[in-house]
Amino acid sequence: ASWLPMEVRERIANNNANRINNEGYLSLSSQEYRTQHQNRKCVVSKLEEICLKAFPRPKVRKVKKGLSKRAKEQRKEDKRFRSKTKDSRRSVDF
């Protein structure tokens, strides 16, 4: 498919690797209808759907590093609370 950009071809190859044969051809088939004409229409619509699904660039996901500010605050608060609880268990010298 020379009319498709290389980037899109690579995405189609990754997403539909099981449909690509050893020669590098994408093979689609349909036995949904009784006539060959309708099955060919169905295959063309499948191909169109595959191409349209592969055209938009996938979103670049940001990997979160560490804890959020809220989680850090909550953790410190829990530590303070545990510290107070353990402090109250200590014996008092008179």
Short mmCIF file of C-alpha atoms in Angstrom, two decimals:
data_model
loop_
_atom_site.label_atom_id
_atom_site.label_comp_id
_atom_site.label_asym_id
_atom_site.label_seq_id
_atom_site.Cartn_x
_atom_site.Cartn_y
_atom_site.Cartn_z
CA ALA A 1 0.00 0.00 0.00
CA SER A 2 2.27 2.74 -1.25
CA TRP A 3 -0.49 5.30 -0.81
CA LEU A 4 -0.29 4.91 3.00
CA PRO A 5 2.37 6.80 4.97
CA MET A 6 5.15 4.58 6.34
CA GLU A 7 4.18 5.42 9.92
CA VAL A 8 0.62 4.16 9.35
CA ARG A 9 1.87 1.02 7.60
CA GLU A 10 4.03 0.20 10.62
CA ARG A 11 1.07 0.64 12.98
CA ILE A 12 -1.09 -1.62 10.79
CA ALA A 13 1.71 -4.21 10.76
CA ASN A 14 1.96 -4.08 14.56
CA ASN A 15 -1.79 -4.17 15.19
CA ASN A 16 -2.61 -6.86 12.61
CA ALA A 17 0.54 -8.99 12.61
CA ASN A 18 -1.52 -12.20 12.53
CA ARG A 19 -3.13 -11.15 9.22
CA ILE A 20 0.14 -10.53 7.39
CA ASN A 21 1.64 -13.49 5.50
CA ASN A 22 5.31 -14.31 4.78
CA GLU A 23 5.38 -12.19 1.61
CA GLY A 24 4.19 -9.18 3.60
CA TYR A 25 0.63 -9.07 2.24
CA LEU A 26 -2.29 -8.23 4.49
CA SER A 27 -4.92 -10.91 3.87
CA LEU A 28 -8.56 -10.29 4.74
CA SER A 29 -11.46 -12.62 4.08
CA SER A 30 -15.19 -12.65 4.63
CA GLN A 31 -17.82 -15.38 4.50
CA GLU A 32 -20.53 -13.31 6.06
CA TYR A 33 -22.76 -13.11 2.98
CA ARG A 34 -23.87 -15.61 0.36
CA THR A 35 -22.55 -13.70 -2.64
CA GLN A 36 -18.96 -12.95 -3.54
CA HIS A 37 -19.84 -9.34 -4.35
CA GLN A 38 -21.20 -8.65 -0.85
CA ASN A 39 -18.24 -10.41 0.76
CA ARG A 40 -15.82 -8.24 -1.25
CA LYS A 41 -17.68 -5.11 -0.09
CA CYS A 42 -17.38 -6.38 3.46
CA VAL A 43 -13.62 -6.94 3.10
CA VAL A 44 -13.14 -3.45 1.64
CA SER A 45 -15.01 -1.95 4.58
CA LYS A 46 -12.84 -4.01 6.98
CA LEU A 47 -9.71 -2.67 5.27
CA GLU A 48 -11.05 0.87 5.48
CA GLU A 49 -11.77 0.39 9.19
CA ILE A 50 -8.25 -0.96 9.81
CA CYS A 51 -6.70 2.01 7.98
CA LEU A 52 -8.83 4.58 9.80
CA LYS A 53 -8.02 2.99 13.16
CA ALA A 54 -4.27 3.12 12.42
CA PHE A 55 -4.20 6.71 11.08
CA PRO A 56 -4.37 8.76 14.30
CA ARG A 57 -1.07 8.86 16.19
CA PRO A 58 -1.25 7.10 19.54
CA LYS A 59 -1.13 9.41 22.55
CA VAL A 60 2.21 9.64 24.29
CA ARG A 61 1.50 8.61 27.85
CA LYS A 62 3.39 10.32 30.66
CA VAL A 63 4.80 7.95 33.23
CA LYS A 64 4.13 9.18 36.74
CA LYS A 65 7.21 9.36 38.90
CA GLY A 66 6.78 8.98 42.63
CA LEU A 67 3.81 9.94 44.74
CA SER A 68 1.46 12.87 44.24
CA LYS A 69 1.58 15.84 46.61
CA ARG A 70 -1.66 14.70 48.25
CA ALA A 71 -0.30 11.20 48.80
CA LYS A 72 2.92 12.58 50.33
CA GLU A 73 0.95 14.82 52.71
CA GLN A 74 -1.31 11.93 53.70
CA ARG A 75 1.71 9.70 54.34
CA LYS A 76 3.38 12.33 56.56
CA GLU A 77 0.14 12.84 58.45
CA ASP A 78 -0.16 9.08 59.06
CA LYS A 79 3.47 8.99 60.24
CA ARG A 80 2.82 11.86 62.68
CA PHE A 81 -0.26 10.09 63.99
CA ARG A 82 1.62 6.77 64.46
CA SER A 83 4.49 8.64 66.13
CA LYS A 84 2.11 10.25 68.65
CA THR A 85 0.49 6.88 69.36
CA LYS A 86 3.86 5.25 70.02
CA ASP A 87 5.02 8.25 72.11
CA SER A 88 2.02 7.83 74.39
CA ARG A 89 3.01 4.19 75.07
CA ARG A 90 6.38 5.19 76.56
CA SER A 91 6.77 5.01 80.29
CA VAL A 92 6.83 8.34 82.10
CA ASP A 93 9.58 9.11 84.62
CA PHE A 94 8.44 10.93 87.74
#
